[in-house]
């Protein structure tokens, strides 16, 4: 399992030379790995089950259990799945390149959000910036 | 039972602290729209902080009390049954207070105790209805009527509607949402899309409508906020948007400031403009840039709106 810096680096290169479905699968897996990192950090074994046909959605649900603020990345995971479906169903579509680009941005958002939330538990919970600042200043 | 149109015609107005500071243009444009649409905003006298930031972390019950005081003032001093809060943070916290008071005895006890000490009536669940500026315009004025008020319109301006996290989450404090029909969706909100489409915008398919803007990290980890915001800006541009429409002061200022920071720190430039939806609506109705406070935005879009022929 790659750490967040490695996941962020993996999202940097251009995806153009890769076959579309392969690229979409790769990006979906990056999202899954980000969620696995979250679960492992919480001493939970990442599930291998599927939800609505996707492991990433099962992993998100597992990650949000007992931590409602983690739902701040739920729609990001769902949008990743939505775009994956578009690419998989219509790999030759004229918009495939832009759909893959959007998947790249969505996967990156998951990596940033989850990586950030492991640093500051309050991310995704309204206005929690004051907490770490206050603690640091004490 | 009065219709929403009747109920929202005159509301208690709760601008909150952001609209008196960094989000002054949101305040200006909201008031300008109210005047244009002949909707009455009765600002609550002596309103207080909703408990947005620090208080919630120190003692959530005090935050509930602070929000409940605003609701109590709306009912007993402003004499209104509806309070309208354009700020997502305020809107969220008033909704949360309503939920907590309905479901938690401890919250009721604390509110009773402090209200008594502060010598004002304790807020009782259901005394007022909290709505967002989006509800207020969509139902208080009406979509068909709004069509008739659009003068120049937004002329096909490509807009990504960004709602942020507080408008729809957590779902349980918004029982009126996800009810089908004309109710708002928590997973795919669309009220802002609906209003701006009427105003002549073309809404792009935006995958990050409710994605985290990193607002909570702005002070403690600015680089992470910049990365999250940059990603949102890039996603909006990738979707073909010329403008990101906002309805949350926290998101708005975050997008504006981290757009600049992304250029300085990461050498990543994005050109998408960041404009409050009330400013866009106002200009579509024929109001000038100064009337909607566009010149006060950090993200300079005055010339852009002239170039587009919208003003």
XYZ file of N, CA, C and O in Angstrom, chain B residues 33-223:
764
model
N -30.883 42.504 -3.897
C -31.871 41.593 -4.499
C -33.215 41.713 -3.777
O -34.276 41.739 -4.407
N -33.140 41.778 -2.449
C -34.378 41.903 -1.665
C -35.168 43.130 -2.118
O -36.388 43.077 -2.316
N -34.433 44.231 -2.300
C -35.077 45.479 -2.727
C -35.681 45.313 -4.124
O -36.824 45.712 -4.382
N -34.929 44.697 -4.998
C -35.364 44.519 -6.380
C -36.594 43.605 -6.473
O -37.479 43.809 -7.309
N -36.620 42.589 -5.605
C -37.716 41.619 -5.657
C -38.851 41.958 -4.693
O -39.816 41.195 -4.575
N -38.677 43.066 -4.002
C -39.693 43.498 -3.041
C -39.932 42.462 -1.946
O -41.067 42.182 -1.547
N -38.832 41.868 -1.481
C -38.885 40.939 -0.352
C -38.337 41.691 0.865
O -37.335 42.387 0.748
N -39.004 41.543 1.996
C -38.599 42.330 3.179
C -37.630 41.554 4.064
O -37.900 40.404 4.434
N -36.505 42.206 4.366
C -35.517 41.630 5.291
C -35.531 42.444 6.582
O -35.107 43.596 6.585
N -36.008 41.841 7.647
C -35.985 42.526 8.938
C -34.799 42.019 9.733
O -34.865 40.927 10.319
N -33.728 42.792 9.718
C -32.524 42.310 10.406
C -32.773 42.198 11.906
O -33.361 43.100 12.526
N -32.347 41.097 12.464
C -32.532 40.852 13.898
C -31.651 41.826 14.684
O -30.444 41.908 14.447
N -32.272 42.567 15.587
C -31.507 43.504 16.409
C -30.671 42.730 17.411
O -31.132 41.740 17.980
N -29.456 43.197 17.630
C -28.620 42.633 18.689
C -28.347 41.143 18.500
O -28.282 40.395 19.470
N -28.240 40.718 17.246
C -27.929 39.306 17.025
C -26.504 39.015 17.496
O -25.675 39.916 17.607
N -26.250 37.751 17.746
C -24.920 37.354 18.224
C -24.321 36.291 17.309
O -24.990 35.791 16.408
N -23.078 35.957 17.564
C -22.387 34.897 16.822
C -23.159 33.590 16.956
O -23.725 33.286 18.009
N -23.195 32.804 15.880
C -23.912 31.522 15.922
C -23.110 30.464 16.678
O -23.573 29.339 16.851
N -21.916 30.817 17.098
C -21.054 29.848 17.797
C -20.187 29.072 16.835
O -19.638 28.023 17.165
N -20.063 29.626 15.657
C -19.479 28.915 14.518
C -18.192 28.164 14.802
O -18.126 26.961 14.627
N -17.197 28.868 15.209
C -15.876 28.234 15.238
C -15.452 27.777 16.618
O -15.660 26.631 17.000
N -14.901 28.706 17.340
C -14.228 28.344 18.582
C -15.176 27.714 19.586
O -14.840 26.752 20.264
N -16.373 28.261 19.679
C -17.288 27.822 20.733
C -17.646 26.347 20.578
O -17.700 25.598 21.558
N -17.856 25.935 19.342
C -18.254 24.546 19.112
C -17.185 23.576 19.610
O -17.497 22.502 20.122
N -15.934 23.969 19.467
C -14.854 23.085 19.914
C -14.697 23.064 21.425
O -14.278 22.074 21.999
N -15.037 24.176 22.050
C -14.873 24.246 23.500
C -16.067 23.607 24.199
O -15.928 22.795 25.093
N -17.272 23.973 23.770
C -18.476 23.422 24.396
C -19.643 23.470 23.404
O -20.233 24.533 23.181
N -19.984 22.332 22.820
C -21.048 22.312 21.808
C -22.392 22.808 22.332
O -23.191 23.366 21.574
N -22.628 22.646 23.631
C -23.920 23.098 24.183
C -24.011 24.624 24.201
O -25.092 25.190 24.042
N -22.881 25.266 24.420
C -22.871 26.741 24.398
C -23.148 27.220 22.970
O -23.841 28.210 22.743
N -22.595 26.495 22.031
C -22.866 26.839 20.628
C -24.361 26.714 20.331
O -24.959 27.567 19.666
N -24.965 25.654 20.850
C -26.414 25.468 20.659
C -27.173 26.629 21.293
O -28.115 27.170 20.701
N -26.729 27.039 22.469
C -27.400 28.175 23.121
C -27.283 29.440 22.270
O -28.270 30.161 22.055
N -26.059 29.712 21.799
C -25.854 30.949 21.028
C -26.766 30.991 19.797
O -27.385 32.009 19.498
N -26.855 29.868 19.105
C -27.740 29.819 17.937
C -29.198 29.938 18.363
O -30.006 30.581 17.688
N -29.527 29.322 19.483
C -30.923 29.375 19.958
C -31.324 30.798 20.340
O -32.482 31.187 20.196
N -30.347 31.582 20.812
C -30.665 32.971 21.157
C -31.071 33.750 19.897
O -31.987 34.567 19.931
N -30.374 33.489 18.803
C -30.706 34.153 17.534
C -32.137 33.768 17.124
O -32.938 34.627 16.718
N -32.440 32.495 17.266
C -33.787 32.024 16.907
C -34.845 32.649 17.818
O -35.930 33.041 17.372
N -34.507 32.759 19.100
C -35.438 33.363 20.059
C -35.681 34.839 19.738
O -36.820 35.327 19.776
N -34.618 35.556 19.395
C -34.757 36.972 19.030
C -35.624 37.125 17.779
O -36.451 38.041 17.685
N -35.404 36.210 16.825
C -36.200 36.269 15.584
C -37.682 36.147 15.906
O -38.524 36.850 15.344
N -37.990 35.264 16.836
C -39.399 35.030 17.187
C -39.968 36.143 18.066
O -41.024 36.691 17.775
N -39.259 36.449 19.138
C -39.835 37.314 20.169
C -39.549 38.800 19.985
O -40.318 39.637 20.455
N -38.448 39.144 19.335
C -38.131 40.565 19.139
C -38.472 41.021 17.718
O -39.105 42.045 17.521
N -38.028 40.240 16.740
C -38.286 40.624 15.342
C -39.698 40.221 14.932
O -40.199 40.692 13.910
N -40.300 39.336 15.721
C -41.694 38.900 15.502
C -41.876 38.227 14.140
O -42.818 38.520 13.409
N -40.932 37.362 13.803
C -41.035 36.636 12.539
C -41.064 35.131 12.786
O -40.545 34.649 13.799
N -41.654 34.411 11.845
C -41.712 32.951 11.937
C -40.627 32.287 11.111
O -40.454 31.071 11.159
N -39.941 33.099 10.302
C -38.898 32.552 9.423
C -37.632 33.388 9.593
O -37.700 34.621 9.594
N -36.502 32.700 9.763
C -35.225 33.413 9.802
C -34.397 32.967 8.599
O -34.282 31.763 8.324
N -33.857 33.966 7.875
C -33.079 33.655 6.684
C -31.606 33.965 6.941
O -31.265 35.077 7.334
N -30.772 32.941 6.750
C -29.325 33.088 6.964
C -28.597 32.756 5.666
O -28.578 31.607 5.248
N -27.996 33.758 5.018
C -27.281 33.478 3.759
C -25.965 32.727 3.964
O -25.489 32.075 3.047
N -25.379 32.859 5.150
C -24.092 32.206 5.420
C -24.323 30.725 5.710
O -25.123 30.377 6.579
N -23.608 29.874 5.019
C -23.768 28.437 5.244
C -23.457 28.033 6.681
O -24.078 27.133 7.233
N -22.468 28.692 7.271
C -22.098 28.367 8.634
C -23.226 28.680 9.603
O -23.596 27.866 10.461
N -23.786 29.889 9.471
C -24.906 30.287 10.337
C -26.114 29.388 10.086
O -26.756 28.901 11.029
N -26.428 29.200 8.827
C -27.566 28.365 8.436
C -27.420 26.970 9.045
O -28.338 26.433 9.678
N -26.234 26.415 8.901
C -25.927 25.083 9.431
C -26.108 25.049 10.952
O -26.732 24.144 11.508
N -25.565 26.063 11.631
C -25.616 26.044 13.090
C -27.024 26.269 13.640
O -27.399 25.694 14.661
N -27.814 27.121 12.985
C -29.199 27.296 13.434
C -29.976 25.993 13.240
O -30.787 25.602 14.088
N -29.738 25.332 12.126
C -30.394 24.041 11.865
C -29.959 23.004 12.907
O -30.759 22.210 13.384
N -28.678 23.037 13.221
C -28.147 22.071 14.186
C -28.737 22.314 15.572
O -29.084 21.375 16.293
N -28.884 23.598 15.928
C -29.471 23.930 17.227
C -30.913 23.415 17.287
O -31.345 22.849 18.299
N -31.641 23.614 16.209
C -33.028 23.129 16.142
C -33.064 21.612 16.371
O -33.881 21.104 17.151
N -32.155 20.922 15.700
C -32.109 19.456 15.818
C -31.729 19.050 17.246
O -32.367 18.189 17.850
N -30.687 19.680 17.776
C -30.228 19.303 19.122
C -31.299 19.566 20.174
O -31.484 18.771 21.099
N -31.980 20.689 20.043
C -33.014 21.006 21.032
C -34.188 20.022 20.944
O -34.852 19.747 21.940
N -34.418 19.501 19.770
C -35.506 18.530 19.625
C -35.104 17.164 20.180
O -35.941 16.432 20.710
N -33.806 16.847 20.077
C -33.401 15.473 20.387
C -32.556 15.311 21.650
O -32.334 14.190 22.090
N -32.062 16.395 22.230
C -31.160 16.229 23.378
C -31.663 17.007 24.597
O -31.748 18.244 24.551
N -31.915 16.277 25.637
C -32.379 16.917 26.873
C -31.320 17.866 27.429
O -31.633 18.959 27.913
N -30.062 17.456 27.314
C -28.976 18.282 27.850
C -28.958 19.655 27.160
O -28.769 20.684 27.815
N -29.182 19.637 25.847
C -29.203 20.912 25.106
C -30.350 21.784 25.610
O -30.190 22.995 25.808
N -31.496 21.168 25.808
C -32.659 21.943 26.305
C -32.364 22.522 27.683
O -32.678 23.676 27.967
N -31.731 21.717 28.543
C -31.424 22.173 29.904
C -30.479 23.370 29.875
O -30.684 24.371 30.575
N -29.442 23.261 29.051
C -28.450 24.343 28.985
C -29.100 25.614 28.432
O -28.901 26.716 28.964
N -29.901 25.469 27.387
C -30.550 26.643 26.773
C -31.513 27.285 27.773
O -31.543 28.521 27.910
N -32.268 26.473 28.495
C -33.203 27.006 29.505
C -32.427 27.792 30.570
O -32.792 28.914 30.922
N -31.371 27.190 31.047
C -30.602 27.782 32.144
C -29.966 29.121 31.733
O -30.102 30.130 32.436
N -29.292 29.116 30.582
C -28.585 30.348 30.190
C -29.583 31.424 29.742
O -29.387 32.607 30.022
N -30.653 31.010 29.074
C -31.652 32.001 28.629
C -32.275 32.699 29.839
O -32.498 33.917 29.819
N -32.525 31.926 30.878
C -33.102 32.504 32.093
C -32.141 33.523 32.709
O -32.527 34.630 33.076
N -30.880 33.130 32.753
C -29.861 34.009 33.314
C -29.726 35.281 32.471
O -29.505 36.375 32.994
N -29.836 35.100 31.149
C -29.693 36.241 30.236
C -31.000 37.025 30.088
O -31.052 38.026 29.368
N -32.009 36.549 30.765
C -33.318 37.238 30.821
C -33.956 37.432 29.449
O -34.351 38.531 29.066
N -33.984 36.346 28.681
C -34.766 36.372 27.444
C -35.491 35.025 27.320
O -35.070 34.041 27.938
N -36.562 34.966 26.556
C -37.295 33.702 26.446
C -36.429 32.614 25.830
O -35.733 32.863 24.837
N -36.454 31.449 26.426
C -35.709 30.318 25.851
C -36.397 29.896 24.562
O -37.628 29.850 24.499
N -35.602 29.611 23.578
C -36.174 29.196 22.288
C -36.806 27.812 22.424
O -36.232 26.904 23.029
N -37.993 27.683 21.876
C -38.694 26.397 21.878
C -38.668 25.838 20.462
O -38.861 26.584 19.485
N -38.454 24.532 20.359
C -38.374 23.876 19.044
C -39.599 24.186 18.187
O -40.736 24.148 18.672
N -39.346 24.548 16.941
C -40.439 24.764 15.989
C -41.002 26.178 15.987
O -41.904 26.482 15.210
N -40.477 27.049 16.830
C -41.020 28.421 16.875
C -40.730 29.201 15.603
O -41.520 30.045 15.199
N -39.559 28.958 15.017
C -39.258 29.597 13.731
C -38.673 28.570 12.762
O -38.162 27.530 13.177
N -38.762 28.896 11.497
C -38.175 28.045 10.454
C -36.909 28.725 9.940
O -36.938 29.911 9.611
N -35.819 27.975 9.905
C -34.570 28.529 9.364
C -34.451 28.175 7.884
O -34.589 27.006 7.517
N -34.194 29.187 7.070
C -34.010 28.937 5.635
C -32.717 29.597 5.147
O -32.177 30.500 5.795
N -32.264 29.123 4.012
C -31.074 29.696 3.356
C -31.541 30.729 2.328
O -32.710 30.722 1.916
N -30.621 31.571 1.885
C -30.957 32.567 0.855
C -31.471 31.893 -0.422
O -32.275 32.478 -1.159
N -30.998 30.680 -0.678
C -31.464 29.959 -1.875
C -32.953 29.620 -1.762
O -33.719 29.789 -2.712
N -33.379 29.131 -0.579
C -34.809 28.829 -0.352
C -35.639 30.098 -0.484
O -36.731 30.106 -1.043
N -35.080 31.154 0.094
C -35.779 32.447 0.174
C -36.143 32.960 -1.221
O -37.283 33.346 -1.475
N -35.181 32.920 -2.130
C -35.447 33.421 -3.489
C -36.280 32.422 -4.292
O -37.246 32.785 -4.959
N -35.909 31.145 -4.192
C -36.576 30.115 -4.999
C -38.072 30.027 -4.664
O -38.901 29.895 -5.555
N -38.386 30.107 -3.356
C -39.785 29.941 -2.960
C -40.460 31.239 -2.522
O -41.657 31.392 -2.676
N -39.668 32.141 -1.943
C -40.264 33.392 -1.473
C -40.646 34.310 -2.620
O -41.610 35.083 -2.541
N -39.856 34.251 -3.693
C -40.195 35.057 -4.866
C -40.811 34.183 -5.955
O -41.815 34.557 -6.577
N -40.218 33.023 -6.149
C -40.769 32.090 -7.135
C -39.985 32.095 -8.425
O -39.517 33.145 -8.886
N -39.839 30.927 -9.002
C -39.006 30.799 -10.207
C -39.648 31.451 -11.433
O -38.971 32.087 -12.229
N -40.927 31.280 -11.574
C -41.613 31.877 -12.733
C -41.538 33.407 -12.669
O -41.286 34.081 -13.664
N -41.743 33.929 -11.462
C -41.692 35.374 -11.269
C -40.276 35.897 -11.504
O -40.085 36.994 -12.032
N -39.291 35.085 -11.116
C -37.898 35.488 -11.303
C -37.575 35.626 -12.791
O -36.867 36.553 -13.201
N -38.103 34.711 -13.575
C -37.887 34.777 -15.031
C -38.283 36.146 -15.572
O -37.593 36.728 -16.411
N -39.391 36.636 -15.057
C -39.901 37.922 -15.538
C -39.027 39.093 -15.083
O -39.069 40.175 -15.680
N -38.239 38.891 -14.029
C -37.407 39.992 -13.512
C -36.033 40.060 -14.195
O -35.299 41.032 -14.020
N -35.687 39.003 -14.926
C -34.362 38.988 -15.559
C -34.355 39.966 -16.727
O -35.196 39.886 -17.618
N -33.391 40.875 -16.696
C -33.316 41.878 -17.768
C -32.295 41.439 -18.814
O -32.637 40.804 -19.804
N -31.025 41.755 -18.608
C -30.012 41.346 -19.604
C -29.696 39.864 -19.527
O -29.353 39.225 -20.513
N -29.784 39.329 -18.331
C -29.457 37.919 -18.133
C -27.952 37.669 -18.134
O -27.146 38.584 -18.326
N -27.583 36.444 -17.908
C -26.162 36.082 -17.815
C -25.580 35.625 -19.146
O -24.408 35.224 -19.209
N -26.381 35.689 -20.191
C -25.905 35.517 -21.582
C -25.069 34.255 -21.794
O -24.015 34.284 -22.452
N -25.525 33.156 -21.221
C -24.840 31.879 -21.449
C -23.520 31.726 -20.709
O -22.709 30.867 -21.054
N -23.321 32.553 -19.691
C -22.110 32.448 -18.868
C -22.006 31.017 -18.321
O -22.972 30.486 -17.789
N -20.844 30.413 -18.442
C -20.676 29.030 -17.987
C -20.299 29.011 -16.502
O -19.258 29.543 -16.118
N -21.170 28.416 -15.711
C -21.032 28.493 -14.258
C -20.922 27.106 -13.627
O -21.679 26.195 -13.970
N -19.957 26.976 -12.701
C -19.880 25.783 -11.842
C -20.453 26.194 -10.501
O -19.967 27.135 -9.876
N -21.504 25.532 -10.071
C -22.143 25.888 -8.802
C -21.498 25.107 -7.667
O -21.529 23.885 -7.642
N -20.929 25.856 -6.729
C -20.190 25.226 -5.631
C -20.925 25.492 -4.310
O -21.020 26.630 -3.864
N -21.413 24.424 -3.691
C -22.238 24.555 -2.485
C -21.443 24.382 -1.186
O -21.913 24.797 -0.125
N -20.291 23.713 -1.275
C -19.525 23.466 -0.054
C -20.172 22.403 0.811
O -21.147 21.763 0.412
N -19.611 22.250 2.007
C -20.035 21.103 2.827
C -21.181 21.407 3.793
O -21.936 20.518 4.154
N -21.316 22.645 4.217
C -22.239 22.907 5.333
C -23.699 23.035 4.937
O -24.578 22.997 5.771
N -23.939 23.224 3.675
C -25.303 23.432 3.189
C -26.125 22.134 3.218
O -27.338 22.172 3.299
N -25.436 21.020 3.158
C -26.162 19.742 3.093
C -25.730 18.717 4.136
O -26.328 17.655 4.229
N -24.695 19.017 4.893
C -24.210 18.013 5.831
C -24.182 18.529 7.247
O -23.892 19.709 7.447
N -24.413 17.688 8.253
C -24.852 16.301 8.137
C -26.335 16.241 7.766
O -27.114 17.108 8.187
N -26.678 15.236 7.047
C -28.005 15.138 6.457
C -29.146 15.222 7.485
O -30.198 15.784 7.208
N -28.907 14.668 8.682
C -30.018 14.568 9.646
C -30.493 15.926 10.186
O -31.584 16.004 10.737
N -29.676 16.968 10.040
C -30.166 18.260 10.552
C -30.983 19.019 9.493
O -31.465 20.109 9.738
N -31.120 18.410 8.328
C -31.921 19.022 7.245
C -33.064 18.086 6.857
O -33.059 17.523 5.746
N -34.032 17.887 7.746
C -35.084 16.886 7.466
C -35.933 17.222 6.247
O -36.568 16.329 5.679
N -35.946 18.475 5.832
C -36.772 18.864 4.687
C -36.101 18.526 3.356
O -36.743 18.581 2.303
N -34.824 18.172 3.404
C -34.116 17.850 2.150
C -34.283 16.369 1.799
O -34.671 15.568 2.624
N -33.999 16.033 0.555
C -34.133 14.647 0.051
C -35.552 14.121 0.214
O -35.750 12.939 0.512
N -36.521 14.965 0.038
C -37.918 14.544 0.178
C -38.612 14.421 -1.183
O -39.836 14.317 -1.244
N -37.841 14.446 -2.234
C -38.432 14.357 -3.574
C -39.107 15.662 -3.963
O -39.001 16.667 -3.249
N -39.787 15.657 -5.082
C -40.481 16.863 -5.534
C -39.520 18.019 -5.688
O -38.461 17.876 -6.300
N -39.886 19.173 -5.101
C -39.013 20.335 -5.251
C -38.053 20.516 -4.064
O -37.503 21.591 -3.875
N -37.873 19.429 -3.294
C -36.940 19.563 -2.165
C -35.492 19.501 -2.665
O -35.217 19.022 -3.752
N -34.604 20.014 -1.831
C -33.186 20.048 -2.186
C -32.584 18.653 -2.006
O -33.052 17.861 -1.184
N -31.550 18.375 -2.793
C -30.832 17.100 -2.674
C -29.562 17.316 -1.870
O -28.850 18.298 -2.087
N -29.261 16.410 -0.952
C -28.023 16.568 -0.175
C -26.807 16.028 -0.936
O -25.690 16.455 -0.691
N -27.027 15.099 -1.847
C -25.879 14.565 -2.589
C -25.610 15.364 -3.867
O -24.461 15.521 -4.278
N -26.665 15.851 -4.491
C -26.515 16.658 -5.707
C -27.365 17.920 -5.578
O -28.421 18.029 -6.208
N -26.961 18.857 -4.731
C -27.774 20.061 -4.576
C -27.951 20.792 -5.905
O -27.054 20.779 -6.752
N -29.095 21.433 -6.052
C -29.375 22.044 -7.366
C -30.103 23.393 -7.290
O -30.385 23.981 -8.336
N -30.432 23.889 -6.102
C -31.192 25.147 -6.029
C -30.451 26.310 -6.691
O -31.060 27.144 -7.361
N -29.140 26.381 -6.477
C -28.373 27.478 -7.077
C -28.330 27.298 -8.598
O -28.470 28.273 -9.343
N -28.174 26.054 -9.019
C -28.212 25.758 -10.460
C -29.533 26.236 -11.053
O -29.563 26.865 -12.127
N -30.637 25.924 -10.360
C -31.977 26.278 -10.858
C -32.099 27.793 -11.050
O -32.571 28.273 -12.085
N -31.672 28.541 -10.019
C -31.839 29.997 -10.066
C -30.948 30.635 -11.138
O -31.383 31.529 -11.861
N -29.719 30.151 -11.233
C -28.806 30.766 -12.209
C -29.159 30.367 -13.644
O -28.919 31.138 -14.574
N -29.756 29.212 -13.799
C -30.226 28.832 -15.144
C -31.340 29.786 -15.585
O -31.365 30.250 -16.723
N -32.222 30.093 -14.651
C -33.286 31.067 -14.949
C -32.670 32.419 -15.329
O -33.162 33.121 -16.211
N -31.558 32.724 -14.660
C -30.899 34.013 -14.915
C -30.092 34.016 -16.212
O -29.474 35.030 -16.548
N -30.056 32.892 -16.914
C -29.385 32.867 -18.215
C -28.006 32.246 -18.229
O -27.291 32.353 -19.228
N -27.626 31.583 -17.116
C -26.320 30.914 -17.091
C -26.444 29.519 -17.693
O -27.528 28.944 -17.740
N -25.320 28.993 -18.131
C -25.247 27.586 -18.534
C -24.467 26.879 -17.425
O -23.291 27.160 -17.213
N -25.161 25.996 -16.693
C -24.498 25.305 -15.589
C -23.699 24.123 -16.119
O -24.248 23.270 -16.810
N -22.414 24.095 -15.786
C -21.591 22.970 -16.237
C -21.773 21.795 -15.280
O -22.220 21.966 -14.139
N -21.464 20.609 -15.767
C -21.540 19.409 -14.931
C -20.318 19.420 -14.015
O -19.205 19.140 -14.455
N -20.525 19.784 -12.768
C -19.413 20.019 -11.848
C -19.347 18.894 -10.808
O -20.260 18.733 -9.996
N -18.271 18.147 -10.837
C -18.142 16.955 -9.985
C -17.785 17.284 -8.539
O -17.799 16.401 -7.689
N -17.464 18.546 -8.254
C -17.031 18.873 -6.886
C -17.957 19.867 -6.200
O -17.506 20.719 -5.428
N -19.239 19.749 -6.468
C -20.222 20.665 -5.873
C -20.139 20.753 -4.355
O -20.355 21.806 -3.775
N -19.909 19.624 -3.714
C -19.902 19.618 -2.241
C -18.557 19.163 -1.679
O -18.453 18.839 -0.505
N -17.535 19.137 -2.531
C -16.216 18.672 -2.065
C -15.636 19.647 -1.043
O -15.904 20.847 -1.088
N -14.822 19.111 -0.151
C -14.235 19.931 0.926
C -13.279 20.978 0.348
O -12.418 20.667 -0.473
N -13.449 22.237 0.800
C -12.571 23.316 0.324
C -11.376 23.490 1.254
O -10.540 24.362 1.031
N -11.330 22.684 2.306
C -10.206 22.796 3.240
C -10.307 24.012 4.131
O -9.326 24.428 4.737
N -11.513 24.575 4.228
C -11.719 25.769 5.053
C -11.234 25.559 6.470
O -10.664 26.466 7.091
N -11.399 24.353 6.952
C -10.998 24.050 8.328
C -9.491 24.032 8.497
O -8.978 24.075 9.596
N -8.780 23.939 7.398
C -7.323 23.863 7.447
C -6.648 25.195 7.188
O -5.419 25.277 7.250
N -7.455 26.214 6.855
C -6.868 27.466 6.382
C -5.800 28.016 7.326
O -4.768 28.501 6.869
N -6.047 27.926 8.613
C -5.081 28.472 9.569
C -4.041 27.450 9.988
O -2.880 27.776 10.169
N -4.467 26.207 10.149
C -3.543 25.219 10.713
C -2.665 24.543 9.672
O -1.586 24.059 9.997
N -3.129 24.433 8.429
C -2.327 23.821 7.372
C -2.716 24.471 6.040
O -3.458 23.897 5.245
N -2.204 25.661 5.843
C -2.605 26.443 4.667
C -2.257 25.749 3.360
O -2.985 25.863 2.376
N -1.134 25.018 3.347
C -0.739 24.367 2.092
C -1.769 23.322 1.670
O -2.055 23.170 0.479
